[in-house]
PDB file of C-alpha atoms and ligand atoms in Angstrom:
ATOM      1  CA  MET Q 158     120.744  47.045 123.770  1.00 90.00           C
ATOM      2  CA  LYS Q 159     122.989  49.017 121.413  1.00 95.00           C
ATOM      3  CA  VAL Q 160     124.679  46.656 118.948  1.00 97.00           C
ATOM      4  CA  ALA Q 161     127.386  47.851 116.547  1.00 98.00           C
ATOM      5  CA  VAL Q 162     129.025  45.904 113.748  1.00 98.00           C
ATOM      6  CA  TYR Q 163     132.605  46.712 112.787  1.00 98.00           C
ATOM      7  CA  PRO Q 164     133.029  45.202 109.304  1.00 98.00           C
ATOM      8  CA  GLY Q 165     136.255  44.864 107.375  1.00 98.00           C
ATOM      9  CA  SER Q 166     138.858  42.639 105.797  1.00 97.00           C
ATOM     10  CA  PHE Q 167     141.178  42.633 108.838  1.00 98.00           C
ATOM     11  CA  ASP Q 168     143.955  40.988 106.843  1.00 98.00           C
ATOM     12  CA  PRO Q 169     145.420  41.195 109.487  1.00 98.00           C
ATOM     13  CA  ILE Q 170     144.072  43.168 112.472  1.00 98.00           C
ATOM     14  CA  THR Q 171     146.343  46.114 113.386  1.00 98.00           C
ATOM     15  CA  TYR Q 172     146.715  48.342 116.441  1.00 97.00           C
ATOM     16  CA  GLY Q 173     144.598  50.881 114.527  1.00 96.00           C
ATOM     17  CA  HIS Q 174     141.661  48.446 114.341  1.00 97.00           C
ATOM     18  CA  LEU Q 175     142.163  47.382 117.936  1.00 98.00           C
ATOM     19  CA  ASP Q 176     142.111  50.963 119.191  1.00 97.00           C
ATOM     20  CA  LEU Q 177     138.778  51.469 117.444  1.00 97.00           C
ATOM     21  CA  VAL Q 178     137.322  48.283 118.946  1.00 98.00           C
ATOM     22  CA  GLU Q 179     138.485  49.258 122.441  1.00 98.00           C
ATOM     23  CA  ARG Q 180     136.930  52.722 122.184  1.00 97.00           C
ATOM     24  CA  SER Q 181     133.673  51.526 120.638  1.00 98.00           C
ATOM     25  CA  CYS Q 182     133.219  49.017 123.481  1.00 97.00           C
ATOM     26  CA  LYS Q 183     132.694  51.927 125.828  1.00 97.00           C
ATOM     27  CA  ILE Q 184     129.939  53.359 123.621  1.00 97.00           C
ATOM     28  CA  PHE Q 185     128.007  50.219 122.600  1.00 98.00           C
ATOM     29  CA  ASP Q 186     126.687  47.296 124.642  1.00 97.00           C
ATOM     30  CA  ARG Q 187     127.795  44.739 122.091  1.00 98.00           C
ATOM     31  CA  VAL Q 188     130.408  45.125 119.339  1.00 98.00           C
ATOM     32  CA  ILE Q 189     130.623  42.513 116.592  1.00 98.00           C
ATOM     33  CA  VAL Q 190     133.829  42.514 114.573  1.00 98.00           C
ATOM     34  CA  ALA Q 191     132.718  41.000 111.267  1.00 98.00           C
ATOM     35  CA  VAL Q 192     135.279  39.726 108.778  1.00 98.00           C
ATOM     36  CA  LEU Q 193     134.176  39.911 105.146  1.00 98.00           C
ATOM     37  CA  ILE Q 194     134.553  36.748 103.081  1.00 96.00           C
ATOM     38  CA  ASN Q 195     135.567  38.236  99.753  1.00 89.00           C
ATOM     39  CA  SER Q 196     136.554  35.674  97.152  1.00 81.00           C
ATOM     40  CA  SER Q 197     137.576  38.358  94.632  1.00 83.00           C
ATOM     41  CA  LYS Q 198     140.238  39.850  96.937  1.00 82.00           C
ATOM     42  CA  LYS Q 199     143.466  37.893  97.453  1.00 91.00           C
ATOM     43  CA  ALA Q 200     144.019  37.691 101.191  1.00 96.00           C
ATOM     44  CA  LEU Q 201     147.176  36.722 103.065  1.00 97.00           C
ATOM     45  CA  PHE Q 202     145.330  35.088 105.959  1.00 97.00           C
ATOM     46  CA  THR Q 203     142.333  32.744 105.826  1.00 97.00           C
ATOM     47  CA  ILE Q 204     139.065  33.819 107.431  1.00 97.00           C
ATOM     48  CA  GLU Q 205     139.684  31.443 110.336  1.00 98.00           C
ATOM     49  CA  GLU Q 206     143.214  32.790 110.882  1.00 98.00           C
ATOM     50  CA  ARG Q 207     141.943  36.368 110.818  1.00 98.00           C
ATOM     51  CA  LYS Q 208     139.130  35.568 113.240  1.00 98.00           C
ATOM     52  CA  GLU Q 209     141.520  33.793 115.616  1.00 98.00           C
ATOM     53  CA  MET Q 210     143.892  36.781 115.626  1.00 98.00           C
ATOM     54  CA  ILE Q 211     141.008  39.179 116.344  1.00 98.00           C
ATOM     55  CA  LYS Q 212     139.689  36.928 119.133  1.00 98.00           C
ATOM     56  CA  GLU Q 213     143.110  36.793 120.747  1.00 98.00           C
ATOM     57  CA  ALA Q 214     143.592  40.565 120.447  1.00 98.00           C
ATOM     58  CA  THR Q 215     140.161  41.361 121.921  1.00 98.00           C
ATOM     59  CA  LYS Q 216     139.952  38.675 124.605  1.00 98.00           C
ATOM     60  CA  HIS Q 217     140.158  41.350 127.350  1.00 98.00           C
ATOM     61  CA  LEU Q 218     136.961  42.967 126.041  1.00 98.00           C
ATOM     62  CA  PRO Q 219     133.866  41.104 127.305  1.00 97.00           C
ATOM     63  CA  ASN Q 220     131.360  42.789 124.991  1.00 98.00           C
ATOM     64  CA  VAL Q 221     133.219  41.989 121.765  1.00 98.00           C
ATOM     65  CA  GLU Q 222     132.321  39.112 119.456  1.00 98.00           C
ATOM     66  CA  VAL Q 223     134.067  37.996 116.295  1.00 98.00           C
ATOM     67  CA  ASP Q 224     132.150  36.731 113.298  1.00 98.00           C
ATOM     68  CA  HIS Q 225     132.340  36.577 109.496  1.00 98.00           C
ATOM     69  CA  PHE Q 226     129.897  37.376 106.733  1.00 98.00           C
ATOM     70  CA  SER Q 227     129.547  37.179 102.988  1.00 97.00           C
ATOM     71  CA  GLY Q 228     127.289  39.080 100.632  1.00 96.00           C
ATOM     72  CA  LEU Q 229     125.866  42.467 101.487  1.00 97.00           C
ATOM     73  CA  LEU Q 230     126.760  44.059 104.792  1.00 98.00           C
ATOM     74  CA  ILE Q 231     123.214  45.376 105.121  1.00 98.00           C
ATOM     75  CA  ASP Q 232     121.804  41.825 104.941  1.00 98.00           C
ATOM     76  CA  TYR Q 233     124.225  40.763 107.655  1.00 98.00           C
ATOM     77  CA  MET Q 234     123.180  43.774 109.787  1.00 98.00           C
ATOM     78  CA  LEU Q 235     119.531  42.803 109.467  1.00 96.00           C
ATOM     79  CA  SER Q 236     120.279  39.180 110.368  1.00 97.00           C
ATOM     80  CA  MET Q 237     122.074  40.353 113.541  1.00 96.00           C
ATOM     81  CA  ASN Q 238     119.399  42.926 114.370  1.00 95.00           C
ATOM     82  CA  ALA Q 239     122.139  45.574 114.458  1.00 97.00           C
ATOM     83  CA  LYS Q 240     121.511  49.200 113.533  1.00 97.00           C
ATOM     84  CA  VAL Q 241     125.009  50.702 113.642  1.00 98.00           C
ATOM     85  CA  ILE Q 242     127.931  50.151 111.297  1.00 98.00           C
ATOM     86  CA  LEU Q 243     131.242  51.219 112.805  1.00 98.00           C
ATOM     87  CA  ARG Q 244     134.106  52.463 110.681  1.00 98.00           C
ATOM     88  CA  GLY Q 245     137.352  54.261 111.420  1.00 96.00           C
ATOM     89  CA  LEU Q 246     138.615  57.369 109.635  1.00 95.00           C
ATOM     90  CA  ARG Q 247     142.358  57.748 109.549  1.00 91.00           C
ATOM     91  CA  ALA Q 248     142.903  60.653 107.222  1.00 86.00           C
ATOM     92  CA  ILE Q 249     141.094  62.752 104.670  1.00 86.00           C
ATOM     93  CA  SER Q 250     142.115  60.184 102.044  1.00 84.00           C
ATOM     94  CA  ASP Q 251     139.773  57.641 103.685  1.00 91.00           C
ATOM     95  CA  PHE Q 252     136.830  59.979 103.461  1.00 93.00           C
ATOM     96  CA  GLU Q 253     135.765  59.497  99.852  1.00 94.00           C
ATOM     97  CA  TYR Q 254     135.816  55.698 100.051  1.00 95.00           C
ATOM     98  CA  GLU Q 255     133.979  55.715 103.372  1.00 97.00           C
ATOM     99  CA  LEU Q 256     131.405  58.229 102.142  1.00 97.00           C
ATOM    100  CA  GLN Q 257     130.684  55.961  99.172  1.00 97.00           C
ATOM    101  CA  ILE Q 258     130.198  52.873 101.328  1.00 97.00           C
ATOM    102  CA  ALA Q 259     128.071  54.756 103.884  1.00 98.00           C
ATOM    103  CA  SER Q 260     125.916  56.316 101.137  1.00 98.00           C
ATOM    104  CA  ILE Q 261     125.290  52.994  99.376  1.00 98.00           C
ATOM    105  CA  ASN Q 262     124.411  51.367 102.676  1.00 98.00           C
ATOM    106  CA  LYS Q 263     122.043  54.224 103.502  1.00 98.00           C
ATOM    107  CA  LYS Q 264     120.334  53.719 100.136  1.00 98.00           C
ATOM    108  CA  LEU Q 265     119.978  50.009 100.865  1.00 98.00           C
ATOM    109  CA  SER Q 266     118.567  50.536 104.346  1.00 98.00           C
ATOM    110  CA  GLU Q 267     117.302  53.834 105.779  1.00 97.00           C
ATOM    111  CA  ASP Q 268     117.323  52.428 109.314  1.00 96.00           C
ATOM    112  CA  ILE Q 269     120.999  51.635 109.543  1.00 98.00           C
ATOM    113  CA  GLU Q 270     123.494  54.341 110.487  1.00 98.00           C
ATOM    114  CA  THR Q 271     127.237  54.418 109.895  1.00 98.00           C
ATOM    115  CA  VAL Q 272     129.171  55.829 112.835  1.00 98.00           C
ATOM    116  CA  PHE Q 273     132.772  56.950 112.320  1.00 97.00           C
ATOM    117  CA  LEU Q 274     135.452  57.170 114.953  1.00 97.00           C
ATOM    118  CA  MET Q 275     138.554  59.196 114.187  1.00 95.00           C
ATOM    119  CA  SER Q 276     141.735  57.176 114.468  1.00 91.00           C
ATOM    120  CA  ASN Q 277     144.058  57.939 117.285  1.00 90.00           C
ATOM    121  CA  ASN Q 278     146.879  60.073 115.749  1.00 88.00           C
ATOM    122  CA  LYS Q 279     149.348  57.430 116.815  1.00 90.00           C
ATOM    123  CA  HIS Q 280     147.686  54.944 114.466  1.00 89.00           C
ATOM    124  CA  SER Q 281     146.556  57.152 111.630  1.00 88.00           C
ATOM    125  CA  PHE Q 282     149.201  55.835 109.215  1.00 91.00           C
ATOM    126  CA  ILE Q 283     148.694  52.104 109.909  1.00 95.00           C
ATOM    127  CA  SER Q 284     146.948  49.963 107.325  1.00 96.00           C
ATOM    128  CA  SER Q 285     146.882  46.197 106.897  1.00 97.00           C
ATOM    129  CA  SER Q 286     148.437  46.511 103.429  1.00 96.00           C
ATOM    130  CA  MET Q 287     151.345  48.640 104.709  1.00 96.00           C
ATOM    131  CA  VAL Q 288     151.888  46.179 107.549  1.00 97.00           C
ATOM    132  CA  LYS Q 289     152.036  43.272 105.066  1.00 97.00           C
ATOM    133  CA  GLU Q 290     154.418  45.115 102.776  1.00 97.00           C
ATOM    134  CA  VAL Q 291     156.784  46.056 105.582  1.00 96.00           C
ATOM    135  CA  ALA Q 292     156.596  42.576 107.148  1.00 96.00           C
ATOM    136  CA  SER Q 293     157.203  40.877 103.792  1.00 96.00           C
ATOM    137  CA  TYR Q 294     160.678  42.438 103.742  1.00 95.00           C
ATOM    138  CA  GLY Q 295     161.388  41.206 107.256  1.00 93.00           C
ATOM    139  CA  ALA Q 296     161.146  44.641 108.906  1.00 95.00           C
ATOM    140  CA  ASP Q 297     159.954  45.163 112.463  1.00 94.00           C
ATOM    141  CA  VAL Q 298     156.186  45.587 112.879  1.00 96.00           C
ATOM    142  CA  THR Q 299     156.022  45.399 116.693  1.00 96.00           C
ATOM    143  CA  GLU Q 300     154.566  48.895 116.955  1.00 96.00           C
ATOM    144  CA  LEU Q 301     151.919  48.246 114.327  1.00 97.00           C
ATOM    145  CA  VAL Q 302     150.294  44.921 115.259  1.00 98.00           C
ATOM    146  CA  PRO Q 303     149.802  42.753 118.376  1.00 98.00           C
ATOM    147  CA  SER Q 304     152.639  40.288 119.000  1.00 97.00           C
ATOM    148  CA  GLN Q 305     150.667  37.176 117.973  1.00 98.00           C
ATOM    149  CA  VAL Q 306     149.921  38.882 114.604  1.00 98.00           C
ATOM    150  CA  GLU Q 307     153.591  39.706 114.226  1.00 97.00           C
ATOM    151  CA  LYS Q 308     154.422  36.029 114.800  1.00 96.00           C
ATOM    152  CA  ALA Q 309     151.811  34.952 112.248  1.00 97.00           C
ATOM    153  CA  LEU Q 310     153.246  37.393 109.687  1.00 97.00           C
ATOM    154  CA  LYS Q 311     156.732  36.036 110.237  1.00 95.00           C
ATOM    155  CA  LYS Q 312     155.442  32.513 109.719  1.00 95.00           C
ATOM    156  CA  LYS Q 313     153.590  33.455 106.524  1.00 94.00           C
ATOM    157  CA  TYR Q 314     156.574  35.230 105.069  1.00 94.00           C
ATOM    158  CA  GLY Q 315     158.877  32.438 106.076  1.00 88.00           C
ATOM    159  CA  TYR Q 316     161.341  34.063 108.413  1.00 69.00           C
ATOM    160  CA  ASP Q 317     161.796  34.049 112.173  1.00 61.00           C
ATOM    161  CA  LYS Q 318     163.981  36.994 112.939  1.00 53.00           C
ATOM    162  CA  THR Q 319     163.673  40.646 112.009  1.00 49.00           C
ATOM    163  CA  ARG Q 320     166.452  42.044 109.861  1.00 50.00           C
TER     164      ARG Q 320
HETATM  165  O1  PNS K 263     138.359  46.799 105.472  1.00 56.89           O
HETATM  166  P1  PNS K 263     137.703  47.048 104.164  1.00 56.89           P
HETATM  167  O2  PNS K 263     138.154  46.004 103.160  1.00 56.89           O
HETATM  168  O3  PNS K 263     137.902  48.447 103.668  1.00 56.89           O
HETATM  169  O4  PNS K 263     136.117  46.836 104.400  1.00 56.89           O
HETATM  170  C1  PNS K 263     135.188  47.045 103.365  1.00 56.89           C
HETATM  171  C2  PNS K 263     133.803  46.527 103.736  1.00 56.89           C
HETATM  172  C3  PNS K 263     133.878  45.124 104.279  1.00 56.89           C
HETATM  173  C4  PNS K 263     133.202  47.419 104.808  1.00 56.89           C
HETATM  174  C5  PNS K 263     132.902  46.604 102.471  1.00 56.89           C
HETATM  175  O5  PNS K 263     133.621  46.116 101.386  1.00 56.89           O
HETATM  176  C6  PNS K 263     131.619  45.784 102.600  1.00 56.89           C
HETATM  177  O6  PNS K 263     130.791  46.049 103.431  1.00 56.89           O
HETATM  178  N1  PNS K 263     131.474  44.761 101.728  1.00 56.89           N
HETATM  179  C7  PNS K 263     130.351  43.861 101.732  1.00 56.89           C
HETATM  180  C8  PNS K 263     129.550  43.990 100.435  1.00 56.89           C
HETATM  181  C9  PNS K 263     128.618  45.186 100.512  1.00 56.89           C
HETATM  182  O7  PNS K 263     127.792  45.306 101.398  1.00 56.89           O
HETATM  183  N2  PNS K 263     128.755  46.121  99.536  1.00 56.89           N
HETATM  184  C10 PNS K 263     127.949  47.327  99.508  1.00 56.89           C
HETATM  185  C11 PNS K 263     128.596  48.453 100.286  1.00 56.89           C
HETATM  186  S1  PNS K 263     130.228  48.841  99.691  1.00 56.89           S
END
């Protein structure tokens, strides 16, 4: 059974993340979307809110599970008996950061591989931080995130209608 873990902050999940999950489902038997509990990073959504949004967005995908972890990703991988870390690459600017993470993880465990999927061009500019910035000013994010995430953003930022 090929198990892949897709780790990240997912604050919140975007269409870019979702595209990667949908494509990876066709490659792996089981895909675990794992939300990092990171107390040093100020998040907009709680872990539970983020997990709920991911569950809702991936409910059509039977081989996807949603979980959370804290501490080292490699320790979580070992606890799940998973050998593949999934990450998306949007643009060349992602490469250095991703290379660093993949190299550290390789140092920590020889057996675990990081597999990268290139973002669909349509989504290559979407990031959770951009989505939050745009949404915080009340602008339309319908093309960037699933509708339930859009609703949650509106609620967080305290408005109901787009500009
Ligand atoms: O979506 P993000 O915030 O870019 O994801 C980063 C993530 C979660 C993959 C990375 O920060 C991580 O794995 N953190 C857990 C701590 C860890 O294992 N650190 C060593 C490798 S950077």
